[in-house]
XYZ file of C-alpha atoms in Angstrom:
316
model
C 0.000 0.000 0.000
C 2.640 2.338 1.218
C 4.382 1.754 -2.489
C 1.216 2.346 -4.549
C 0.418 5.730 -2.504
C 4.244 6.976 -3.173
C 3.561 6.261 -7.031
C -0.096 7.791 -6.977
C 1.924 10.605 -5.934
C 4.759 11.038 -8.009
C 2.087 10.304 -11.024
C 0.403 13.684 -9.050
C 3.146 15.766 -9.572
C 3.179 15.962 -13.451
C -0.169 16.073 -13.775
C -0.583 19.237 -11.718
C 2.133 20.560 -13.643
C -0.126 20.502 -17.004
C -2.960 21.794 -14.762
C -1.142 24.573 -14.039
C 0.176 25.271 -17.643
C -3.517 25.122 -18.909
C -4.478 27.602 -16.351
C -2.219 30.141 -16.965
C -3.126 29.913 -20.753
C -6.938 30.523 -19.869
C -6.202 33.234 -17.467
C -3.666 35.366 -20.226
C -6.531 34.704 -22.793
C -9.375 36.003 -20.859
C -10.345 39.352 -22.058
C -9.842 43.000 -20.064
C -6.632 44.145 -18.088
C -6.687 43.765 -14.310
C -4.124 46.633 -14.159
C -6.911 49.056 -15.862
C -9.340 47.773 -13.552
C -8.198 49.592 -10.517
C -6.728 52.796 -12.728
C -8.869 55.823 -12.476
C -9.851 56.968 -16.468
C -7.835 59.843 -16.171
C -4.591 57.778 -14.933
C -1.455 58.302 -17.006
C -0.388 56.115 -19.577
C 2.488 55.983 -18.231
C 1.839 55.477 -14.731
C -0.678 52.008 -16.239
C 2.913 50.428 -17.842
C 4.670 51.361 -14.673
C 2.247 49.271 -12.851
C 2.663 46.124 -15.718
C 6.214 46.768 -15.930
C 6.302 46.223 -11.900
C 3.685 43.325 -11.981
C 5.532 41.727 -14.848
C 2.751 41.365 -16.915
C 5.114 42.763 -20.112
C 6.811 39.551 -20.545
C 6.380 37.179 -22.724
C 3.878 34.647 -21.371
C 6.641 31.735 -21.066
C 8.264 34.239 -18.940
C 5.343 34.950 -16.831
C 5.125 31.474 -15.957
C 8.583 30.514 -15.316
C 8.529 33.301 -12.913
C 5.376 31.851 -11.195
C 6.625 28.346 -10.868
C 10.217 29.207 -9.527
C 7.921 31.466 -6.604
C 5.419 28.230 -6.459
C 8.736 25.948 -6.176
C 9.558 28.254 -2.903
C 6.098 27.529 -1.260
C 5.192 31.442 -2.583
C 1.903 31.497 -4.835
C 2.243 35.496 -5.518
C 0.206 38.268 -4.778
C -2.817 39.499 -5.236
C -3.361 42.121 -7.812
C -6.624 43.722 -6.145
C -5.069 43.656 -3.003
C -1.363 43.365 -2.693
C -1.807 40.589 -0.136
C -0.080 37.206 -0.235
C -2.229 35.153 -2.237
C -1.474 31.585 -0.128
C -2.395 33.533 2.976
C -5.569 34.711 1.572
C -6.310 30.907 0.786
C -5.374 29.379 4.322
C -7.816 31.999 5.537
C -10.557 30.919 3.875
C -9.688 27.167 3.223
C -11.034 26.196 6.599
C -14.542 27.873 6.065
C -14.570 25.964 2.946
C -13.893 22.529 4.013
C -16.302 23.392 7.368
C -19.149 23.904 5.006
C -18.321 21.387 2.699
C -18.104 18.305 4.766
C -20.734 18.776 6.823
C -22.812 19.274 3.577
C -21.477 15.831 2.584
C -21.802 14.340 5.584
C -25.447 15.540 5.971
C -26.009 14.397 2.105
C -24.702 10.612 2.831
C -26.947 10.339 6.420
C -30.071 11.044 3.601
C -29.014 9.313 1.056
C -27.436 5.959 2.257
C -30.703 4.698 4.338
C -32.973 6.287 1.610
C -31.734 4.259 -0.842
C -31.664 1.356 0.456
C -35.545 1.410 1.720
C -36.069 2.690 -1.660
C -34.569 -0.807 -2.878
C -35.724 -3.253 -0.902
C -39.919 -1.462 -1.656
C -38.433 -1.698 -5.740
C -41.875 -0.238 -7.631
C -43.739 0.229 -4.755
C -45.126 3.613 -4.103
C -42.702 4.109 -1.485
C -39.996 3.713 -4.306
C -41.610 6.028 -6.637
C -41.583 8.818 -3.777
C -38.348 8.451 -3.335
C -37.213 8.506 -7.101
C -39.394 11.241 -7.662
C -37.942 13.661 -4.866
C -34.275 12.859 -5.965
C -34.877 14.211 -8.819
C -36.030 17.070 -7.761
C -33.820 17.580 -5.635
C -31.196 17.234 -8.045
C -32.739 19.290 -10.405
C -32.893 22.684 -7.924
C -30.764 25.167 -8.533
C -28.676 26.078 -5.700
C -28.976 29.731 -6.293
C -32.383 29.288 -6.205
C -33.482 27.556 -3.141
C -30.584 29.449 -1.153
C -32.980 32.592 -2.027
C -36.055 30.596 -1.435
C -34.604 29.418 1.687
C -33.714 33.113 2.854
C -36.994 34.484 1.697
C -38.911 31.795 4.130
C -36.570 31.043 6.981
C -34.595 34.722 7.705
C -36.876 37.614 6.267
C -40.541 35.396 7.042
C -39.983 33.688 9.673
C -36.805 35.215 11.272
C -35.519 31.809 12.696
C -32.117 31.452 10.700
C -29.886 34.329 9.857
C -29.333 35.205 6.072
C -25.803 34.703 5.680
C -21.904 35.249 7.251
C -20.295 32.495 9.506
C -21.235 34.574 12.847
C -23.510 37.088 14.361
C -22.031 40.346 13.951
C -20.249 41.166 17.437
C -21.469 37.808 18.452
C -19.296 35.490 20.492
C -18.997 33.313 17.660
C -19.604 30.401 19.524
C -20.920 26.903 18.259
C -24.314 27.332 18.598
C -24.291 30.882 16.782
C -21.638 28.720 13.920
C -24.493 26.280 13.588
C -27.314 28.417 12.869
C -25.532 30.530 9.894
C -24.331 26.562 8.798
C -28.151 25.409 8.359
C -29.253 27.047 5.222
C -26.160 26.668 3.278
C -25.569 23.311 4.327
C -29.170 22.624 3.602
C -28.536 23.740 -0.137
C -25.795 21.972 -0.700
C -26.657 18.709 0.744
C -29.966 19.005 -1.033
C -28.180 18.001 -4.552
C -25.598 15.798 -3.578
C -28.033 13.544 -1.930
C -30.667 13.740 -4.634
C -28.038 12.278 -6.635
C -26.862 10.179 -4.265
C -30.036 8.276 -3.772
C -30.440 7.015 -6.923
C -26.681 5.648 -7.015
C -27.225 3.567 -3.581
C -30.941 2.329 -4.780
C -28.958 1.600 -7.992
C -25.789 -0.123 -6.573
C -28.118 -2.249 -3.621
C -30.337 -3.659 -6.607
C -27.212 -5.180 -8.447
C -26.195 -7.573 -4.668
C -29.571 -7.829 -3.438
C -30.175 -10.206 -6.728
C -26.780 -11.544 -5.691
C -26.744 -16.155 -4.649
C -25.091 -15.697 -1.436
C -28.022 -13.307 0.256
C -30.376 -15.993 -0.512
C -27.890 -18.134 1.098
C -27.872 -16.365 4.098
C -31.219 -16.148 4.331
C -32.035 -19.314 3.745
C -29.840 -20.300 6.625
C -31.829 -17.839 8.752
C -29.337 -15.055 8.735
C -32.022 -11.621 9.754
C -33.100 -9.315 7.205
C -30.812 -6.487 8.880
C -27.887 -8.139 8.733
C -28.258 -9.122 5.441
C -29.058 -5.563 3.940
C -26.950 -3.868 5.925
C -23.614 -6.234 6.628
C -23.554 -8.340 4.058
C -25.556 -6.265 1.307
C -24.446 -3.152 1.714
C -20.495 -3.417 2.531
C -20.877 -5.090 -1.467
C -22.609 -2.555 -2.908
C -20.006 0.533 -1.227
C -17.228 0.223 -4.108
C -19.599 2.389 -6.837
C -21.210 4.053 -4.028
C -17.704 5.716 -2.733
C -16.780 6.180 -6.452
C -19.146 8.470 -6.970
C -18.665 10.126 -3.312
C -14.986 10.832 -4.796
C -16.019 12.542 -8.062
C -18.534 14.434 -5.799
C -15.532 16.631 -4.627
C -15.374 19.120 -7.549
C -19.028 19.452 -7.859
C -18.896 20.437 -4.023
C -15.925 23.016 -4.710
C -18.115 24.294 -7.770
C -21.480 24.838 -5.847
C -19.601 26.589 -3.151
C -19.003 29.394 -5.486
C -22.417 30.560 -5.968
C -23.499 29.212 -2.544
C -20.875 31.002 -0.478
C -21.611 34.065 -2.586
C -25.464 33.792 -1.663
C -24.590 33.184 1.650
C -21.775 35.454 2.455
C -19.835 32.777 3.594
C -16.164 33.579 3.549
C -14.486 30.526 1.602
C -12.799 29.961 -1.349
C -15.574 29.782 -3.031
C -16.809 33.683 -2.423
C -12.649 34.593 -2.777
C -13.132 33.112 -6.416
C -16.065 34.571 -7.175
C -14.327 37.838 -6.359
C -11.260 37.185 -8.289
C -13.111 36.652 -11.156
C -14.988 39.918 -11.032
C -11.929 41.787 -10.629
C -9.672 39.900 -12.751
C -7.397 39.050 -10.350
C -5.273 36.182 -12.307
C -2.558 35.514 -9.574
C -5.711 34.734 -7.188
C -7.102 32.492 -9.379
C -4.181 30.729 -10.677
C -3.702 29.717 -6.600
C -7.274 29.206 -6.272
C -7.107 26.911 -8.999
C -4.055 24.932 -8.004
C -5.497 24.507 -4.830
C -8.664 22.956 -6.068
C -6.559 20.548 -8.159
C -4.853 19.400 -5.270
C -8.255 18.735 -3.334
C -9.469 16.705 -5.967
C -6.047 14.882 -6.917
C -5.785 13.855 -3.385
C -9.564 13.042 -2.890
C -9.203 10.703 -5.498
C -6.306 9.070 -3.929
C -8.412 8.998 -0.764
C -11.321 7.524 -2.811
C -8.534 4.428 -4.087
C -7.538 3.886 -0.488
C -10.759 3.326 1.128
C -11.597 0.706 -2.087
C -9.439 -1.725 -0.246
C -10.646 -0.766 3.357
C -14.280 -1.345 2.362
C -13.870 -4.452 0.288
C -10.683 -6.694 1.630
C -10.116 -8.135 -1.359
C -9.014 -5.144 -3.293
C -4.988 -5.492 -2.950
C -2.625 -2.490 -3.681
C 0.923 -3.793 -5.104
């Protein structure tokens, strides 16, 4: 195991040195100059190439990145154009928000979907199933900027029971129970998706074993329902099931951006909404290495538990 994980690994590293390379490609082709952006319209001409001449955004684009991977090489990612301030420190303050919001949303998605699907198997074409089917979808189909506003419309400005958005009350004490109440609604959003999709992927996967010999096996030797579905079944039907957990990863990093921004929450997901808007392209280049890196080593993860889950899946 310890082999195959140095290997996964060293397979990482050139692979997030094309990421990178395709990045910084997009980023220089995206229209409008982030310099301009912040120039008042009656700034010199003059004073505008002083600013690219300092920022290095004159040389040639081979150049550029060079430059960026010798600083990357040196644990620096840059800094920020809009801001001046050091671009990894902007990340490490908001990476932790991030990861917060999204594993409890995953968490909270897999506590739904898991048990859902499998009553939703074992009642195949009942009505029961049909219910369940039908609100997957729909909860798959949702947009999340949509029932994030629907959400704030009836819970914070109706009702007045959940706040509308930030991580704490302003000049709260920020304490867990204050952390938990601004978590609901995104979380809620979130979850609602991942789950909807889930669903159908555990209903889907606990169909294939429950036609399986050896559960009629067990119980015909009088093994109990429970511990057939849920021991013997289920542990069988995890290897697709944690599959698509691991590919749910970017889609989580990707509906953080327009939750977060709905929200107010202060991740990476609002700081790259942000960047965007004001073209900042040295945010955004660490943004996006940092996202490859979550989903590089979430798919490692995802290979790992394979062999925890099903014992006969060997690593050489």
């Amino acid at each position: 195991m310890f082999n195959y994980i140095v290997r996964r690994i060293l397979i990482i590293i050139p692979v997030l040195l094309g990421i990178t390379i395709i990045n910084f490609i997009i980023m220089n082709m995206a229209p409008g100059d982030p310099v301009e952006m912040f120039m008042d319209a009656n700034t010199p001409v003059e004073l505008i190439e002083a600013k690219k001449e300092a920022l290095g955004l004159n040389d040639p684009l081979y150049m550029q990145y060079c430059k960026w991977l010798l600083q990357l090489v040196q644990g620096n990612l840059g800094y920020s154009i809009s801001s001046s301030e050091p671009v990894g420190q902007m990340i490490l303050q908001r990476l932790g928000a991030t990861c917060l919001l999204a594993a409890v949303a995953l968490i909270v998605a897999l506590l739904i979907a898991v048990p859902v699907g499998i009553f939703s198997a074992l009642k195949q074409n009942s009505k029961w199933d049909y219910l369940v089917t039908g609100l997957s979808f729909v909860g798959t189909s949702i947009p999340n900027f949509f029932l994030g506003l629907a959400l704030i419309y009836l819970f914070s400005l109706q009702l007045g029971l959940l706040p509308t958005g930030g991580m704490t009350e302003l000049g709260g004490d920020g304490g867990l129970w204050d952390r938990i109440r601004h978590m609901i609604l995104p979380v809620v959003v979130l979850s609602t998706g991942i789950a909807g999709r889930k669903v159908r992927y555990v209903r889907a996967s606990m169909l294939d074993v429950l036609k399986q010999d050896y559960l009629r096996t067990a119980r015909a030797k009088g093994v109990k329902e429970f511990l057939v579905t849920n021991k013997h079944a289920l542990r069988n039907a995890l290897i697709p099931i944690i599959t698509i957990v691991g590919l749910e990863i970017p889609l989580l990093l990707g509906g953080a951006i327009i939750t977060e921004q709905i929200f107010q929450w202060p991740g990476i997901g609002q700081l790259t909404l942000q960047s965007i808007m004001s073209r900042d392209y040295s945010t955004l280049m660490g943004l996006n290495l940092t996202a490859a890196v979550i989903v590089l080593s979430s798919n490692l993860l995802t290979d790992i538990t394979y062999s925890i889950a099903d014992p006969r899946i060997k690593y050489s």
